[in-house]
């Protein structure tokens, strides 16, 4: 199996390169054709066209504020076929998972795709080249160093090449100002996304989580690709994770929804109190 064939097989699942390929970041980046603007109801139809044998599931939560409860689907998970073309479906290259994280107003806030390359080994350079062809030149890229994790980051707001003093260009993203973007991505686009905990932790502007999202506003719309190199050779990849989120509006969005929930509870309490007063008044007239 040639390097070109394997790379074409895998990156077909991440979608072909777009017209924005040479821009700093796509205006609306996608993962397997799914964008942040995609409605939750359209997730299964959009993915099923490419992955007819996919298996999917939803996670639900009930969020409470006082006497008010909001029940909503907060995350979507699909196990995908890695191989796409009919003549490639007998050539498994590993596992593939897709995640979409959702707020109670049906806003998709995070997208994530995870692919493991096993038993087929994926060569590193074509994989990195294909990601850059799709998303454009990253603002951070530590490929080429002796890193335990290769990270490429795209942002439509941050300048490229930023790093802390004395940190080499091939250092970990943790040694750069881009790290705030990665921390915020973990809140919005990780498989461990927990909408209920996120709401509760961000309802108060004084919490660390809220401050993290406020700081991440400057990241804007972010795409992050993380590649785990094979231990025996940095020339091969064990896995690839691609994450997309709009961090420019995240803090305001979650705060607004949390405030709406509290407001709704206050309104419900007021209505209940008014009804009780009416009942008491009617009893008093008897």
PDB file of C-alpha atoms in Angstrom:
ATOM      1  CA  UNK A   1       0.000   0.000   0.000  1.00  0.00           C
ATOM      2  CA  UNK A   2       1.545   3.322  -0.996  1.00  0.00           C
ATOM      3  CA  UNK A   3       1.909   6.410   1.206  1.00  0.00           C
ATOM      4  CA  UNK A   4      -0.271   8.381  -1.204  1.00  0.00           C
ATOM      5  CA  UNK A   5      -3.052   5.803  -1.099  1.00  0.00           C
ATOM      6  CA  UNK A   6      -3.136   5.642   2.694  1.00  0.00           C
ATOM      7  CA  UNK A   7      -3.141   9.415   3.067  1.00  0.00           C
ATOM      8  CA  UNK A   8      -5.877   9.809   0.474  1.00  0.00           C
ATOM      9  CA  UNK A   9      -7.899   7.135   2.226  1.00  0.00           C
ATOM     10  CA  UNK A  10      -7.658   8.846   5.610  1.00  0.00           C
ATOM     11  CA  UNK A  11      -7.946  12.473   4.622  1.00  0.00           C
ATOM     12  CA  UNK A  12     -10.992  11.753   2.507  1.00  0.00           C
ATOM     13  CA  UNK A  13     -12.699  11.329   5.848  1.00  0.00           C
ATOM     14  CA  UNK A  14     -11.512  14.757   6.940  1.00  0.00           C
ATOM     15  CA  UNK A  15     -12.875  16.159   3.642  1.00  0.00           C
ATOM     16  CA  UNK A  16     -11.003  17.443   0.631  1.00  0.00           C
ATOM     17  CA  UNK A  17      -8.949  20.633   0.622  1.00  0.00           C
ATOM     18  CA  UNK A  18     -11.063  23.745   0.270  1.00  0.00           C
ATOM     19  CA  UNK A  19     -10.742  26.984  -1.619  1.00  0.00           C
ATOM     20  CA  UNK A  20      -9.382  28.606   1.574  1.00  0.00           C
ATOM     21  CA  UNK A  21      -6.437  26.200   1.668  1.00  0.00           C
ATOM     22  CA  UNK A  22      -3.801  28.945   1.678  1.00  0.00           C
ATOM     23  CA  UNK A  23      -5.573  31.309   4.106  1.00  0.00           C
ATOM     24  CA  UNK A  24      -4.571  31.464   7.817  1.00  0.00           C
ATOM     25  CA  UNK A  25      -7.786  29.647   8.753  1.00  0.00           C
ATOM     26  CA  UNK A  26     -10.964  28.673   6.917  1.00  0.00           C
ATOM     27  CA  UNK A  27     -13.884  31.035   7.490  1.00  0.00           C
ATOM     28  CA  UNK A  28     -16.021  28.137   8.697  1.00  0.00           C
ATOM     29  CA  UNK A  29     -13.853  25.040   9.179  1.00  0.00           C
ATOM     30  CA  UNK A  30     -15.425  21.618   8.963  1.00  0.00           C
ATOM     31  CA  UNK A  31     -14.768  18.101  10.154  1.00  0.00           C
ATOM     32  CA  UNK A  32     -16.022  15.471   7.691  1.00  0.00           C
ATOM     33  CA  UNK A  33     -18.296  18.161   6.230  1.00  0.00           C
ATOM     34  CA  UNK A  34     -19.898  19.081   9.580  1.00  0.00           C
ATOM     35  CA  UNK A  35     -19.588  22.706  10.708  1.00  0.00           C
ATOM     36  CA  UNK A  36     -20.475  24.560  13.892  1.00  0.00           C
ATOM     37  CA  UNK A  37     -23.475  25.994  12.054  1.00  0.00           C
ATOM     38  CA  UNK A  38     -24.830  22.486  11.404  1.00  0.00           C
ATOM     39  CA  UNK A  39     -28.079  21.884  13.298  1.00  0.00           C
ATOM     40  CA  UNK A  40     -28.128  18.889  15.667  1.00  0.00           C
ATOM     41  CA  UNK A  41     -31.035  17.390  13.709  1.00  0.00           C
ATOM     42  CA  UNK A  42     -28.824  17.389  10.594  1.00  0.00           C
ATOM     43  CA  UNK A  43     -25.838  15.612  12.153  1.00  0.00           C
ATOM     44  CA  UNK A  44     -26.966  12.047  11.480  1.00  0.00           C
ATOM     45  CA  UNK A  45     -28.113  12.696   7.859  1.00  0.00           C
ATOM     46  CA  UNK A  46     -24.886  14.593   7.067  1.00  0.00           C
ATOM     47  CA  UNK A  47     -22.639  11.859   8.432  1.00  0.00           C
ATOM     48  CA  UNK A  48     -24.723   8.946   7.172  1.00  0.00           C
ATOM     49  CA  UNK A  49     -24.160  10.043   3.562  1.00  0.00           C
ATOM     50  CA  UNK A  50     -20.427   9.467   4.009  1.00  0.00           C
ATOM     51  CA  UNK A  51     -20.542   6.682   6.602  1.00  0.00           C
ATOM     52  CA  UNK A  52     -23.599   4.492   5.907  1.00  0.00           C
ATOM     53  CA  UNK A  53     -22.532   1.932   8.528  1.00  0.00           C
ATOM     54  CA  UNK A  54     -21.991   4.484  11.293  1.00  0.00           C
ATOM     55  CA  UNK A  55     -23.408   3.939  14.776  1.00  0.00           C
ATOM     56  CA  UNK A  56     -24.480   6.960  16.795  1.00  0.00           C
ATOM     57  CA  UNK A  57     -25.804   7.864  20.236  1.00  0.00           C
ATOM     58  CA  UNK A  58     -26.942  10.953  22.156  1.00  0.00           C
ATOM     59  CA  UNK A  59     -26.386  11.950  25.768  1.00  0.00           C
ATOM     60  CA  UNK A  60     -29.103  13.888  27.584  1.00  0.00           C
ATOM     61  CA  UNK A  61     -29.087  16.103  30.634  1.00  0.00           C
ATOM     62  CA  UNK A  62     -31.603  17.883  32.796  1.00  0.00           C
ATOM     63  CA  UNK A  63     -30.297  21.197  34.068  1.00  0.00           C
ATOM     64  CA  UNK A  64     -31.964  22.713  37.120  1.00  0.00           C
ATOM     65  CA  UNK A  65     -32.105  26.236  38.505  1.00  0.00           C
ATOM     66  CA  UNK A  66     -34.430  26.379  41.483  1.00  0.00           C
ATOM     67  CA  UNK A  67     -37.784  24.996  40.407  1.00  0.00           C
ATOM     68  CA  UNK A  68     -36.988  25.308  36.694  1.00  0.00           C
ATOM     69  CA  UNK A  69     -35.648  22.372  34.707  1.00  0.00           C
ATOM     70  CA  UNK A  70     -34.412  22.292  31.132  1.00  0.00           C
ATOM     71  CA  UNK A  71     -34.034  18.897  29.468  1.00  0.00           C
ATOM     72  CA  UNK A  72     -31.773  18.776  26.425  1.00  0.00           C
ATOM     73  CA  UNK A  73     -29.416  16.653  24.387  1.00  0.00           C
ATOM     74  CA  UNK A  74     -25.920  17.846  25.160  1.00  0.00           C
ATOM     75  CA  UNK A  75     -23.595  15.646  23.102  1.00  0.00           C
ATOM     76  CA  UNK A  76     -23.538  13.401  20.063  1.00  0.00           C
ATOM     77  CA  UNK A  77     -21.118  10.537  19.423  1.00  0.00           C
ATOM     78  CA  UNK A  78     -20.746   8.478  16.277  1.00  0.00           C
ATOM     79  CA  UNK A  79     -18.459   5.566  15.493  1.00  0.00           C
ATOM     80  CA  UNK A  80     -17.516   5.995  11.840  1.00  0.00           C
ATOM     81  CA  UNK A  81     -16.064   3.861   9.119  1.00  0.00           C
ATOM     82  CA  UNK A  82     -12.543   5.017   8.379  1.00  0.00           C
ATOM     83  CA  UNK A  83     -12.649   3.782   4.797  1.00  0.00           C
ATOM     84  CA  UNK A  84     -14.944   5.749   2.497  1.00  0.00           C
ATOM     85  CA  UNK A  85     -14.833   4.615  -1.122  1.00  0.00           C
ATOM     86  CA  UNK A  86     -16.598   1.290  -1.884  1.00  0.00           C
ATOM     87  CA  UNK A  87     -13.361  -0.319  -3.080  1.00  0.00           C
ATOM     88  CA  UNK A  88     -11.590   0.733   0.145  1.00  0.00           C
ATOM     89  CA  UNK A  89     -14.048  -0.616   2.688  1.00  0.00           C
ATOM     90  CA  UNK A  90     -12.273  -3.930   3.013  1.00  0.00           C
ATOM     91  CA  UNK A  91      -9.085  -2.161   4.141  1.00  0.00           C
ATOM     92  CA  UNK A  92      -9.544  -1.191   7.786  1.00  0.00           C
ATOM     93  CA  UNK A  93      -6.957   1.271   9.090  1.00  0.00           C
ATOM     94  CA  UNK A  94      -8.163   1.650  12.654  1.00  0.00           C
ATOM     95  CA  UNK A  95     -10.998   3.283  14.550  1.00  0.00           C
ATOM     96  CA  UNK A  96     -12.753   6.575  13.917  1.00  0.00           C
ATOM     97  CA  UNK A  97     -14.993   8.566  16.250  1.00  0.00           C
ATOM     98  CA  UNK A  98     -16.886  11.835  15.791  1.00  0.00           C
ATOM     99  CA  UNK A  99     -18.237  14.062  18.584  1.00  0.00           C
ATOM    100  CA  UNK A 100     -20.470  17.138  18.600  1.00  0.00           C
ATOM    101  CA  UNK A 101     -21.156  19.080  21.803  1.00  0.00           C
ATOM    102  CA  UNK A 102     -24.364  21.063  22.099  1.00  0.00           C
ATOM    103  CA  UNK A 103     -25.961  23.684  24.343  1.00  0.00           C
ATOM    104  CA  UNK A 104     -29.614  23.705  25.355  1.00  0.00           C
ATOM    105  CA  UNK A 105     -30.595  26.138  22.571  1.00  0.00           C
ATOM    106  CA  UNK A 106     -29.278  23.602  19.986  1.00  0.00           C
ATOM    107  CA  UNK A 107     -26.106  25.589  19.318  1.00  0.00           C
ATOM    108  CA  UNK A 108     -23.253  23.261  18.337  1.00  0.00           C
ATOM    109  CA  UNK A 109     -20.265  24.566  20.306  1.00  0.00           C
ATOM    110  CA  UNK A 110     -17.594  21.947  19.609  1.00  0.00           C
ATOM    111  CA  UNK A 111     -16.662  19.309  17.026  1.00  0.00           C
ATOM    112  CA  UNK A 112     -14.053  16.583  17.345  1.00  0.00           C
ATOM    113  CA  UNK A 113     -12.779  13.655  15.269  1.00  0.00           C
ATOM    114  CA  UNK A 114     -10.449  10.949  16.539  1.00  0.00           C
ATOM    115  CA  UNK A 115      -8.750   8.389  14.297  1.00  0.00           C
ATOM    116  CA  UNK A 116      -6.342   5.651  15.327  1.00  0.00           C
ATOM    117  CA  UNK A 117      -4.030   4.081  12.751  1.00  0.00           C
ATOM    118  CA  UNK A 118      -3.898   0.419  13.583  1.00  0.00           C
ATOM    119  CA  UNK A 119      -2.915  -2.006  12.100  1.00  0.00           C
ATOM    120  CA  UNK A 120      -2.013   0.177   9.093  1.00  0.00           C
ATOM    121  CA  UNK A 121       0.818   2.597   9.828  1.00  0.00           C
ATOM    122  CA  UNK A 122       0.248   6.162   8.676  1.00  0.00           C
ATOM    123  CA  UNK A 123       3.282   8.112   7.512  1.00  0.00           C
ATOM    124  CA  UNK A 124       3.600  11.458   9.288  1.00  0.00           C
ATOM    125  CA  UNK A 125       4.665  13.890   6.574  1.00  0.00           C
ATOM    126  CA  UNK A 126       1.742  13.264   4.167  1.00  0.00           C
ATOM    127  CA  UNK A 127      -0.655  13.537   7.093  1.00  0.00           C
ATOM    128  CA  UNK A 128       0.729  16.938   8.169  1.00  0.00           C
ATOM    129  CA  UNK A 129       0.776  18.125   4.543  1.00  0.00           C
ATOM    130  CA  UNK A 130      -2.856  17.099   4.054  1.00  0.00           C
ATOM    131  CA  UNK A 131      -3.989  18.986   7.170  1.00  0.00           C
ATOM    132  CA  UNK A 132      -2.216  22.146   6.010  1.00  0.00           C
ATOM    133  CA  UNK A 133      -3.734  21.746   2.550  1.00  0.00           C
ATOM    134  CA  UNK A 134      -7.180  21.599   4.115  1.00  0.00           C
ATOM    135  CA  UNK A 135      -6.983  24.250   6.836  1.00  0.00           C
ATOM    136  CA  UNK A 136      -4.193  26.546   5.592  1.00  0.00           C
ATOM    137  CA  UNK A 137      -0.972  27.556   7.325  1.00  0.00           C
ATOM    138  CA  UNK A 138      -1.264  27.047  11.104  1.00  0.00           C
ATOM    139  CA  UNK A 139      -0.369  29.778  13.578  1.00  0.00           C
ATOM    140  CA  UNK A 140       1.379  27.117  15.689  1.00  0.00           C
ATOM    141  CA  UNK A 141       3.151  24.017  14.379  1.00  0.00           C
ATOM    142  CA  UNK A 142       5.749  22.032  16.320  1.00  0.00           C
ATOM    143  CA  UNK A 143       6.170  19.284  13.731  1.00  0.00           C
ATOM    144  CA  UNK A 144       9.845  18.591  13.200  1.00  0.00           C
ATOM    145  CA  UNK A 145      10.854  18.512  16.842  1.00  0.00           C
ATOM    146  CA  UNK A 146      11.242  15.603  19.208  1.00  0.00           C
ATOM    147  CA  UNK A 147       7.771  16.022  20.687  1.00  0.00           C
ATOM    148  CA  UNK A 148       5.582  13.469  22.454  1.00  0.00           C
ATOM    149  CA  UNK A 149       2.599  15.198  20.811  1.00  0.00           C
ATOM    150  CA  UNK A 150       2.642  17.073  17.508  1.00  0.00           C
ATOM    151  CA  UNK A 151       0.231  20.004  17.551  1.00  0.00           C
ATOM    152  CA  UNK A 152      -0.990  22.243  14.747  1.00  0.00           C
ATOM    153  CA  UNK A 153      -3.291  25.138  15.632  1.00  0.00           C
ATOM    154  CA  UNK A 154      -5.279  27.418  13.347  1.00  0.00           C
ATOM    155  CA  UNK A 155      -6.915  30.635  14.566  1.00  0.00           C
ATOM    156  CA  UNK A 156      -8.712  33.366  12.651  1.00  0.00           C
ATOM    157  CA  UNK A 157      -7.660  35.963  15.266  1.00  0.00           C
ATOM    158  CA  UNK A 158      -4.255  35.137  16.729  1.00  0.00           C
ATOM    159  CA  UNK A 159      -0.975  35.993  15.034  1.00  0.00           C
ATOM    160  CA  UNK A 160       1.360  33.140  14.043  1.00  0.00           C
ATOM    161  CA  UNK A 161       4.649  32.356  15.721  1.00  0.00           C
ATOM    162  CA  UNK A 162       3.812  33.596  19.227  1.00  0.00           C
ATOM    163  CA  UNK A 163       5.763  31.930  22.012  1.00  0.00           C
ATOM    164  CA  UNK A 164       7.011  32.677  25.476  1.00  0.00           C
ATOM    165  CA  UNK A 165      10.530  33.986  26.007  1.00  0.00           C
ATOM    166  CA  UNK A 166      13.290  31.481  25.226  1.00  0.00           C
ATOM    167  CA  UNK A 167      10.789  28.836  24.074  1.00  0.00           C
ATOM    168  CA  UNK A 168      11.946  27.195  20.819  1.00  0.00           C
ATOM    169  CA  UNK A 169       9.602  27.190  17.840  1.00  0.00           C
ATOM    170  CA  UNK A 170       9.215  23.425  18.128  1.00  0.00           C
ATOM    171  CA  UNK A 171       8.291  23.509  21.824  1.00  0.00           C
ATOM    172  CA  UNK A 172       5.087  22.223  23.384  1.00  0.00           C
ATOM    173  CA  UNK A 173       2.030  24.417  22.897  1.00  0.00           C
ATOM    174  CA  UNK A 174       2.043  24.787  26.687  1.00  0.00           C
ATOM    175  CA  UNK A 175       5.020  27.162  26.339  1.00  0.00           C
ATOM    176  CA  UNK A 176       3.043  29.563  24.133  1.00  0.00           C
ATOM    177  CA  UNK A 177       0.083  31.978  24.409  1.00  0.00           C
ATOM    178  CA  UNK A 178      -1.907  29.525  22.277  1.00  0.00           C
ATOM    179  CA  UNK A 179      -2.232  27.249  25.280  1.00  0.00           C
ATOM    180  CA  UNK A 180      -5.296  29.176  26.497  1.00  0.00           C
ATOM    181  CA  UNK A 181      -7.029  28.093  23.283  1.00  0.00           C
ATOM    182  CA  UNK A 182      -6.253  24.444  23.971  1.00  0.00           C
ATOM    183  CA  UNK A 183      -7.562  24.689  27.558  1.00  0.00           C
ATOM    184  CA  UNK A 184     -10.823  26.245  26.359  1.00  0.00           C
ATOM    185  CA  UNK A 185     -11.165  23.617  23.618  1.00  0.00           C
ATOM    186  CA  UNK A 186     -11.031  20.967  26.330  1.00  0.00           C
ATOM    187  CA  UNK A 187     -14.117  22.530  27.936  1.00  0.00           C
ATOM    188  CA  UNK A 188     -16.170  22.779  24.773  1.00  0.00           C
ATOM    189  CA  UNK A 189     -15.029  20.071  22.378  1.00  0.00           C
ATOM    190  CA  UNK A 190     -13.666  17.139  24.383  1.00  0.00           C
ATOM    191  CA  UNK A 191     -15.470  13.753  24.477  1.00  0.00           C
ATOM    192  CA  UNK A 192     -15.730  14.251  28.246  1.00  0.00           C
ATOM    193  CA  UNK A 193     -17.887  17.369  27.686  1.00  0.00           C
ATOM    194  CA  UNK A 194     -20.468  17.614  30.438  1.00  0.00           C
ATOM    195  CA  UNK A 195     -23.033  20.306  29.702  1.00  0.00           C
ATOM    196  CA  UNK A 196     -24.512  20.261  33.177  1.00  0.00           C
ATOM    197  CA  UNK A 197     -21.164  20.772  34.915  1.00  0.00           C
ATOM    198  CA  UNK A 198     -20.198  23.423  32.364  1.00  0.00           C
ATOM    199  CA  UNK A 199     -23.358  25.404  33.060  1.00  0.00           C
ATOM    200  CA  UNK A 200     -22.935  25.194  36.812  1.00  0.00           C
ATOM    201  CA  UNK A 201     -19.235  26.103  36.747  1.00  0.00           C
ATOM    202  CA  UNK A 202     -19.759  29.095  34.459  1.00  0.00           C
ATOM    203  CA  UNK A 203     -22.886  30.650  35.949  1.00  0.00           C
ATOM    204  CA  UNK A 204     -20.696  32.785  38.209  1.00  0.00           C
ATOM    205  CA  UNK A 205     -18.318  35.223  36.450  1.00  0.00           C
ATOM    206  CA  UNK A 206     -15.911  34.725  39.351  1.00  0.00           C
ATOM    207  CA  UNK A 207     -15.164  31.096  38.513  1.00  0.00           C
ATOM    208  CA  UNK A 208     -11.896  30.002  36.941  1.00  0.00           C
ATOM    209  CA  UNK A 209     -13.727  28.313  34.078  1.00  0.00           C
ATOM    210  CA  UNK A 210     -15.468  31.521  33.103  1.00  0.00           C
ATOM    211  CA  UNK A 211     -12.186  33.443  33.272  1.00  0.00           C
ATOM    212  CA  UNK A 212     -10.544  30.852  31.030  1.00  0.00           C
ATOM    213  CA  UNK A 213     -13.232  31.321  28.398  1.00  0.00           C
ATOM    214  CA  UNK A 214     -12.966  35.103  28.668  1.00  0.00           C
ATOM    215  CA  UNK A 215      -9.214  34.875  28.027  1.00  0.00           C
ATOM    216  CA  UNK A 216      -9.803  32.522  25.099  1.00  0.00           C
ATOM    217  CA  UNK A 217     -11.947  35.076  23.239  1.00  0.00           C
ATOM    218  CA  UNK A 218      -8.868  36.268  21.388  1.00  0.00           C
ATOM    219  CA  UNK A 219      -8.452  32.761  19.941  1.00  0.00           C
ATOM    220  CA  UNK A 220     -11.564  33.246  17.783  1.00  0.00           C
ATOM    221  CA  UNK A 221     -12.529  30.234  15.692  1.00  0.00           C
ATOM    222  CA  UNK A 222      -9.949  27.542  16.362  1.00  0.00           C
ATOM    223  CA  UNK A 223      -8.929  24.295  14.709  1.00  0.00           C
ATOM    224  CA  UNK A 224      -6.462  22.081  16.531  1.00  0.00           C
ATOM    225  CA  UNK A 225      -4.884  18.909  15.167  1.00  0.00           C
ATOM    226  CA  UNK A 226      -2.946  16.665  17.526  1.00  0.00           C
ATOM    227  CA  UNK A 227      -0.902  13.778  16.187  1.00  0.00           C
ATOM    228  CA  UNK A 228       0.546  11.101  18.436  1.00  0.00           C
ATOM    229  CA  UNK A 229       3.788   9.760  16.893  1.00  0.00           C
ATOM    230  CA  UNK A 230       4.522   6.051  16.917  1.00  0.00           C
ATOM    231  CA  UNK A 231       6.989   5.330  19.705  1.00  0.00           C
ATOM    232  CA  UNK A 232       9.240   3.286  17.464  1.00  0.00           C
ATOM    233  CA  UNK A 233       9.511   5.975  14.793  1.00  0.00           C
ATOM    234  CA  UNK A 234       8.595   9.654  14.611  1.00  0.00           C
ATOM    235  CA  UNK A 235       7.999   9.095  10.894  1.00  0.00           C
ATOM    236  CA  UNK A 236       4.701   7.353  11.635  1.00  0.00           C
ATOM    237  CA  UNK A 237       1.525   8.421  13.432  1.00  0.00           C
ATOM    238  CA  UNK A 238      -0.442   6.369  15.935  1.00  0.00           C
ATOM    239  CA  UNK A 239      -3.471   8.655  16.054  1.00  0.00           C
ATOM    240  CA  UNK A 240      -4.917  11.947  14.903  1.00  0.00           C
ATOM    241  CA  UNK A 241      -7.429  14.205  16.675  1.00  0.00           C
ATOM    242  CA  UNK A 242      -8.973  17.275  15.036  1.00  0.00           C
ATOM    243  CA  UNK A 243     -11.024  19.716  17.108  1.00  0.00           C
ATOM    244  CA  UNK A 244     -13.062  22.780  16.064  1.00  0.00           C
ATOM    245  CA  UNK A 245     -14.723  25.422  18.265  1.00  0.00           C
ATOM    246  CA  UNK A 246     -15.677  29.096  18.156  1.00  0.00           C
ATOM    247  CA  UNK A 247     -14.097  30.507  21.302  1.00  0.00           C
ATOM    248  CA  UNK A 248     -14.812  34.161  20.458  1.00  0.00           C
ATOM    249  CA  UNK A 249     -18.403  33.898  21.685  1.00  0.00           C
ATOM    250  CA  UNK A 250     -18.115  30.984  24.112  1.00  0.00           C
ATOM    251  CA  UNK A 251     -17.992  32.895  27.400  1.00  0.00           C
ATOM    252  CA  UNK A 252     -20.808  35.278  26.475  1.00  0.00           C
ATOM    253  CA  UNK A 253     -22.885  32.459  25.067  1.00  0.00           C
ATOM    254  CA  UNK A 254     -22.724  30.222  28.120  1.00  0.00           C
ATOM    255  CA  UNK A 255     -23.268  33.168  30.469  1.00  0.00           C
ATOM    256  CA  UNK A 256     -26.304  34.314  28.488  1.00  0.00           C
ATOM    257  CA  UNK A 257     -27.863  30.865  28.546  1.00  0.00           C
ATOM    258  CA  UNK A 258     -27.154  30.494  32.239  1.00  0.00           C
ATOM    259  CA  UNK A 259     -28.707  33.885  32.955  1.00  0.00           C
ATOM    260  CA  UNK A 260     -31.770  32.934  30.898  1.00  0.00           C
ATOM    261  CA  UNK A 261     -32.194  29.830  33.022  1.00  0.00           C
ATOM    262  CA  UNK A 262     -31.992  31.848  36.251  1.00  0.00           C
ATOM    263  CA  UNK A 263     -34.397  34.442  34.805  1.00  0.00           C
ATOM    264  CA  UNK A 264     -36.847  31.712  33.832  1.00  0.00           C
ATOM    265  CA  UNK A 265     -36.720  30.314  37.338  1.00  0.00           C
ATOM    266  CA  UNK A 266     -37.409  33.756  38.805  1.00  0.00           C
ATOM    267  CA  UNK A 267     -40.376  34.185  36.440  1.00  0.00           C
ATOM    268  CA  UNK A 268     -41.739  30.759  37.352  1.00  0.00           C
ATOM    269  CA  UNK A 269     -41.366  31.547  41.057  1.00  0.00           C
ATOM    270  CA  UNK A 270     -43.173  34.872  40.592  1.00  0.00           C
ATOM    271  CA  UNK A 271     -46.028  33.165  38.730  1.00  0.00           C
ATOM    272  CA  UNK A 272     -46.309  30.538  41.462  1.00  0.00           C
ATOM    273  CA  UNK A 273     -46.381  33.197  44.174  1.00  0.00           C
ATOM    274  CA  UNK A 274     -49.007  35.187  42.274  1.00  0.00           C
ATOM    275  CA  UNK A 275     -51.162  32.070  41.886  1.00  0.00           C
ATOM    276  CA  UNK A 276     -50.844  31.357  45.596  1.00  0.00           C
ATOM    277  CA  UNK A 277     -51.883  34.940  46.438  1.00  0.00           C
ATOM    278  CA  UNK A 278     -54.930  34.626  44.184  1.00  0.00           C
ATOM    279  CA  UNK A 279     -55.918  31.375  45.899  1.00  0.00           C
ATOM    280  CA  UNK A 280     -55.430  32.954  49.340  1.00  0.00           C
ATOM    281  CA  UNK A 281     -57.478  35.990  48.316  1.00  0.00           C
ATOM    282  CA  UNK A 282     -60.312  33.824  47.030  1.00  0.00           C
ATOM    283  CA  UNK A 283     -60.345  31.862  50.281  1.00  0.00           C
ATOM    284  CA  UNK A 284     -60.460  35.124  52.219  1.00  0.00           C
ATOM    285  CA  UNK A 285     -63.622  36.248  50.386  1.00  0.00           C
ATOM    286  CA  UNK A 286     -65.520  33.146  51.372  1.00  0.00           C
TER     287      UNK A 286
END
